[in-house]
C-alpha positions as a printed NumPy array, in Angstrom:
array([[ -96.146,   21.752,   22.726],
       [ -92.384,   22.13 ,   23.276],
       [ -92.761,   25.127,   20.93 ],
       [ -95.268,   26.672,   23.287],
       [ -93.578,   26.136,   26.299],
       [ -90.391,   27.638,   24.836],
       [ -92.   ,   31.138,   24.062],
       [ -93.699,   30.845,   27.317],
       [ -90.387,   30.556,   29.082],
       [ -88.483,   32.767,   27.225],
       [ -91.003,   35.524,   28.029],
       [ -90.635,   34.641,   32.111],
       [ -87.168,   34.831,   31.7  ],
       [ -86.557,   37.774,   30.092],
       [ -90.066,   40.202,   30.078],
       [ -91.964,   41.24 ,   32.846],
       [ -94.986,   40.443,   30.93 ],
       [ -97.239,   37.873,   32.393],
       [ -97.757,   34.072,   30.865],
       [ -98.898,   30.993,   31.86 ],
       [ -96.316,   29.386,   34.911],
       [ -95.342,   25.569,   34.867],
       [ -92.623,   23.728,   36.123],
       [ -89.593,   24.145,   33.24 ],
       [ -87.914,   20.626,   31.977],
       [ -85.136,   21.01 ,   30.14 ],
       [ -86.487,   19.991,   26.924],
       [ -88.649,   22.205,   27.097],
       [ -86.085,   25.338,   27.008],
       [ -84.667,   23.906,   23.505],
       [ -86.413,   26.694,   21.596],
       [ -86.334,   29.167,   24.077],
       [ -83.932,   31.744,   22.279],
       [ -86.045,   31.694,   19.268],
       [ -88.487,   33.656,   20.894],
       [ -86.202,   36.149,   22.316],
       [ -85.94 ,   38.845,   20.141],
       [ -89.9  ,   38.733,   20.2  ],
       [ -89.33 ,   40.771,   23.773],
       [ -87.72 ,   43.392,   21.467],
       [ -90.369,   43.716,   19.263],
       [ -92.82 ,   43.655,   22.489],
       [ -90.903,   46.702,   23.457],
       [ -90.58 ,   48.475,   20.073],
       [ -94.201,   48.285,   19.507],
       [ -95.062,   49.753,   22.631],
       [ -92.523,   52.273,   22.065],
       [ -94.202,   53.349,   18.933],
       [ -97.808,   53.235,   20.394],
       [ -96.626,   55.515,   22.78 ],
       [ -95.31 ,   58.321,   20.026],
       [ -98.022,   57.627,   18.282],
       [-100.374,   58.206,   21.725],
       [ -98.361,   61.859,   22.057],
       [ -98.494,   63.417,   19.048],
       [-102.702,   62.571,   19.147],
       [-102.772,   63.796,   22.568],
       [-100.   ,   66.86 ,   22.069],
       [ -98.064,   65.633,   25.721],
       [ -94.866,   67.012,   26.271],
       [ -91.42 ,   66.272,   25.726],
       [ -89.861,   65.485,   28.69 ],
       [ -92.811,   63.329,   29.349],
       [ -92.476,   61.293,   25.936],
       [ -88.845,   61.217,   26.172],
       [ -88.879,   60.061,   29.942],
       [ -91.251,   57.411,   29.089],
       [ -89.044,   56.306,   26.188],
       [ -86.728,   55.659,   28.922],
       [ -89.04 ,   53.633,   31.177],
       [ -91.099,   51.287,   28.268],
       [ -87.861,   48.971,   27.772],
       [ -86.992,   48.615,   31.393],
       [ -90.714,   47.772,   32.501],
       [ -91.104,   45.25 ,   29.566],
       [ -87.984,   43.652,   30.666],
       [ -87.301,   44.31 ,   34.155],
       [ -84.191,   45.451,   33.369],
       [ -82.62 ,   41.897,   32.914],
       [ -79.863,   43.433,   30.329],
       [ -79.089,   46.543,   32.535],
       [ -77.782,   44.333,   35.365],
       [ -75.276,   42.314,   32.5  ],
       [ -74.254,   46.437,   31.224],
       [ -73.647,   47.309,   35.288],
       [ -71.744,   44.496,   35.556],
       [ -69.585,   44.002,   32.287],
       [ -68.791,   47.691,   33.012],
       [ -67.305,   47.077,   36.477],
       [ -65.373,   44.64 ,   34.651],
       [ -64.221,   46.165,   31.76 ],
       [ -63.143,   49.666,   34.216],
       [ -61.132,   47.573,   36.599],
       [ -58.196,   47.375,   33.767],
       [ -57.368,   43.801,   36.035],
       [ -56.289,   40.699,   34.666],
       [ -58.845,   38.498,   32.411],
       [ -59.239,   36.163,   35.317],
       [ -59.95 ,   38.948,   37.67 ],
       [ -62.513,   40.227,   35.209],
       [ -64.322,   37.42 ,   35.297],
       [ -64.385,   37.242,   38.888],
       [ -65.983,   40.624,   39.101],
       [ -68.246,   39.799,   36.541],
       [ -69.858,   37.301,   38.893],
       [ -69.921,   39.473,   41.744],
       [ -73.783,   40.976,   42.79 ],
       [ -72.473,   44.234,   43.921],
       [ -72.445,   47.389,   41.738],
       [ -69.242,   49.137,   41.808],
       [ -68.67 ,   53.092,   40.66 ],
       [ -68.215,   52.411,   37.435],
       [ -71.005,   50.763,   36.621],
       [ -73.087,   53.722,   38.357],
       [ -71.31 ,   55.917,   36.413],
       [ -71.138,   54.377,   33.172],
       [ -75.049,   54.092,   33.318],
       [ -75.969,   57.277,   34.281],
       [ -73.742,   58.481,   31.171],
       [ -75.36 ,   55.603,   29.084],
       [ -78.837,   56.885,   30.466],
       [ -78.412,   60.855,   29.76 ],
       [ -77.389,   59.855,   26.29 ],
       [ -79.749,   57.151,   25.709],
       [ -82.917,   60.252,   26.607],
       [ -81.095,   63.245,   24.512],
       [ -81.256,   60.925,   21.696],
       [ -84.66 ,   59.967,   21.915],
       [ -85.715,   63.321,   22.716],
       [ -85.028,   64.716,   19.016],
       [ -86.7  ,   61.386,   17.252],
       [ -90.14 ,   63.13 ,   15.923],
       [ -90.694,   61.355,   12.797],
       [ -92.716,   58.518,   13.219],
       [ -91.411,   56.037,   10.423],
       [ -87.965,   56.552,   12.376],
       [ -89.261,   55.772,   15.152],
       [ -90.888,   52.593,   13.975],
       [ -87.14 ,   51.706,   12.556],
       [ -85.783,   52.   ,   16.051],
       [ -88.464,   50.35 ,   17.583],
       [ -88.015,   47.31 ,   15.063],
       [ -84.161,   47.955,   16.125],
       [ -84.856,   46.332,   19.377],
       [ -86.016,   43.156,   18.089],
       [ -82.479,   43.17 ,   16.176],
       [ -80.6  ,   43.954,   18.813],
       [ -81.89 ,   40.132,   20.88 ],
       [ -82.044,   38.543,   17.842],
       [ -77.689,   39.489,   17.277],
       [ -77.4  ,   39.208,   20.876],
       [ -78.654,   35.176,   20.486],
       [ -76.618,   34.61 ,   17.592],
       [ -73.817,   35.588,   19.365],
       [ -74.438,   33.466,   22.632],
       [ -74.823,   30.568,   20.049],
       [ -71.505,   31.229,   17.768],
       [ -68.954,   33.798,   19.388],
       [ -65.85 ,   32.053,   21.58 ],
       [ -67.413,   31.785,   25.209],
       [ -65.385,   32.928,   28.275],
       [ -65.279,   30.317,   30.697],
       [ -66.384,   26.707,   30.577],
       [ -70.086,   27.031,   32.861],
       [ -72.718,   29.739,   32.906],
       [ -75.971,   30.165,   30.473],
       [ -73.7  ,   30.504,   27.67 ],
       [ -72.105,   27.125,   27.739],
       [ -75.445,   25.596,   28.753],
       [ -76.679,   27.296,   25.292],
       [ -73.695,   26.148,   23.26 ],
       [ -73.873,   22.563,   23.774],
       [ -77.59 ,   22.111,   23.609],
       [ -78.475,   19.663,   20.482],
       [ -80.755,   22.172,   19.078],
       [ -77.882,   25.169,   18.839],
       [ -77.658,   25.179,   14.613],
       [ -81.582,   25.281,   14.036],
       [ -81.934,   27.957,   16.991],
       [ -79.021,   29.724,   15.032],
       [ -80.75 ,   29.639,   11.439],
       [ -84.333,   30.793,   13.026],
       [ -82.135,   33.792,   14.486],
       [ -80.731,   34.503,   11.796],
       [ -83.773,   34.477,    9.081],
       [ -85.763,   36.5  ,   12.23 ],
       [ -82.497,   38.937,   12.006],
       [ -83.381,   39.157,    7.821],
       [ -86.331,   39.801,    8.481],
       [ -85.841,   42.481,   10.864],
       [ -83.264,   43.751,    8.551],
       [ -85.621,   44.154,    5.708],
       [ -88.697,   45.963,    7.434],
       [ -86.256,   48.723,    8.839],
       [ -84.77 ,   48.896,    5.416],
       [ -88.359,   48.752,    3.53 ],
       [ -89.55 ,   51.391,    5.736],
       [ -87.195,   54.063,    4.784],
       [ -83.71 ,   52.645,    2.791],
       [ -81.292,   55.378,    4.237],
       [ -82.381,   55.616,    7.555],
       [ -83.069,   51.961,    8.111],
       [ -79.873,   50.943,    5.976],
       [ -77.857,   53.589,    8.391],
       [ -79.215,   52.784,   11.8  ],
       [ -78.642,   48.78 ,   10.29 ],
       [ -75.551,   49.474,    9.452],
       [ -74.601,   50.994,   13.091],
       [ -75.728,   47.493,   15.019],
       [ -74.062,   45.199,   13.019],
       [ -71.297,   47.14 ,   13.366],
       [ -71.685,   47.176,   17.227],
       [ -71.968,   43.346,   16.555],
       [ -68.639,   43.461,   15.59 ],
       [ -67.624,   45.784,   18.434],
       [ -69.008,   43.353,   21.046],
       [ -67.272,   40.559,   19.49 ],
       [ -63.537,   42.044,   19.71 ],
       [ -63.884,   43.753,   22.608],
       [ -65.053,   40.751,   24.57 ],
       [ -61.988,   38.565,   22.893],
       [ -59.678,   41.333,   23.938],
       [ -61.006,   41.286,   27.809],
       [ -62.317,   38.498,   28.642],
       [ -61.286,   35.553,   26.026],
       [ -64.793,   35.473,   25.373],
       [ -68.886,   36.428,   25.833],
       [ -70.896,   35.318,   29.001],
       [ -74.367,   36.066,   30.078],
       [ -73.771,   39.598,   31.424],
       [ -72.016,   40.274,   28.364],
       [ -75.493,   38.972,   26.653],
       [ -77.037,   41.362,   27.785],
       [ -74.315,   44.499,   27.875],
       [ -74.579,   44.223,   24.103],
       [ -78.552,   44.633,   23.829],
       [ -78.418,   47.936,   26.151],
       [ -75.097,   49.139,   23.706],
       [ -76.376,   48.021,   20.813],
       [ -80.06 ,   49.502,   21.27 ],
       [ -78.503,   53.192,   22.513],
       [ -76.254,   52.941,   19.487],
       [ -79.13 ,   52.636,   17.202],
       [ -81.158,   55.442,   19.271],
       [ -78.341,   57.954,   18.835],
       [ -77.957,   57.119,   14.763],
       [ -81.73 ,   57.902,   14.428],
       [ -81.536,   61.478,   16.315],
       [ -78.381,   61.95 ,   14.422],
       [ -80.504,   61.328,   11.336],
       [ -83.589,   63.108,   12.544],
       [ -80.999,   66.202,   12.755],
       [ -79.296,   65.698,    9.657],
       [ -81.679,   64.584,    7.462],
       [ -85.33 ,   64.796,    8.066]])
């Protein structure tokens, strides 16, 4: 039952998609992050439903690319874009680490964040404008399940940033090294569709999140000391556009 009412909250927390509501306990939350890379592949299948939808019914580009857009951010309300916004501000304000923490936690969107996303954004829809091919697109759909399933390993094993917040709450919970294997065999897993599915693309557009993995890991050593929540969820939006842009690159390139 604790199973059950993990996934359930897991889905409340980070989806938009409706589940049964009870009052949360806290043993109750001890296999929440298992389930959240499911949210990913909530996303990627809808994403590929969708392509598949628009070739059948011939709609047009800017309205399948557009929509592309949309699917993630009203499957998960967005909860990663507001960590992006924020890390951004933080990261742009070249202050000290302290200070960069203190803007992390503040609610208001600076400049850079605004501009950093609307960058991130036009990017994000070029990219998925040239992915035709449908197998690629079911690699970068599976890509979002990846992308929380990294993101939880890292809230579970990178250095955190400050001593409260969800990430320290995560860290010392008595279930953190059997929520780390089951992310890491889901990550496998993951790994081995997009690979089965097409060996160079998958391997390529693979290759490109772990290395943004790595990315997320030394850049938030060098400016903050460490990973928090927003940073949580700045790597999903980072790590999902850089898989987006290695599929149009191969789309391009290759197909």
């Amino acid at each position: 039952m604790t199973v059950i009412k993990s996934f359930f909250i897991a889905f409340s927390i980070y989806s938009k998609i409706p589940v049964p509501q009870f009052a949360w306990r806290e043993e109750d939350m001890k296999y929440m992050m298992c389930f959240f890379p499911w949210i990913g592949g909530v996303i990627g299948l809808v994403l590929y439903g969708w392509g598949v939808l628009c070739r059948q019914l011939e709609i047009g580009s800017l309205c399948t690319t557009l929509m592309y857009g949309a699917i993630p951010l009203a499957v998960s309300g967005g909860f990663h874009v507001d960590g992006f916004l924020d890390t951004m501000d933080a990261f742009h304000s070249y202050q000290s680490r302290e200070r960069k923490l203190e803007i992390l936690k503040d609610s208001h969107v600076g400049a850079f964040a605004v501009i950093m996303f609307a960058f991130y954004g036009l990017v994000y829809l070029a990219a998925f404008s040239e992915i035709k091919d449908l197998r690629l697109l079911g690699i970068v759909g599976a890509g979002f399940f990846l992308a929380r399933g990294l993101s939880g390993i890292a809230v579970f094993t990178f250095p955190k940033a400050k001593k409260e917040g969800m990430v320290n709450t995560f860290q010392e919970s008595g279930k953190r090294k059997t929520v780390t294997v089951i992310l890491f065999l889901q990550c496998i897993a993951c790994v081995v569709f997009m690979i089965g599915r097409d060996r160079v693309s998958g391997g390529w557009i693979v290759l490109v999140a772990l290395l943004s993995f790595a990315y997320y890991y030394w850049k938030t050593r060098k400016e903050l000391g460490g990973i928090t929540g927003d940073t949580a969820g700045y790597f999903v939006v980072i790590c999902e556009g850089c898989m987006v842009v290695t599929a149009a690159v191969i789309q391009i390139l290759l197909l």
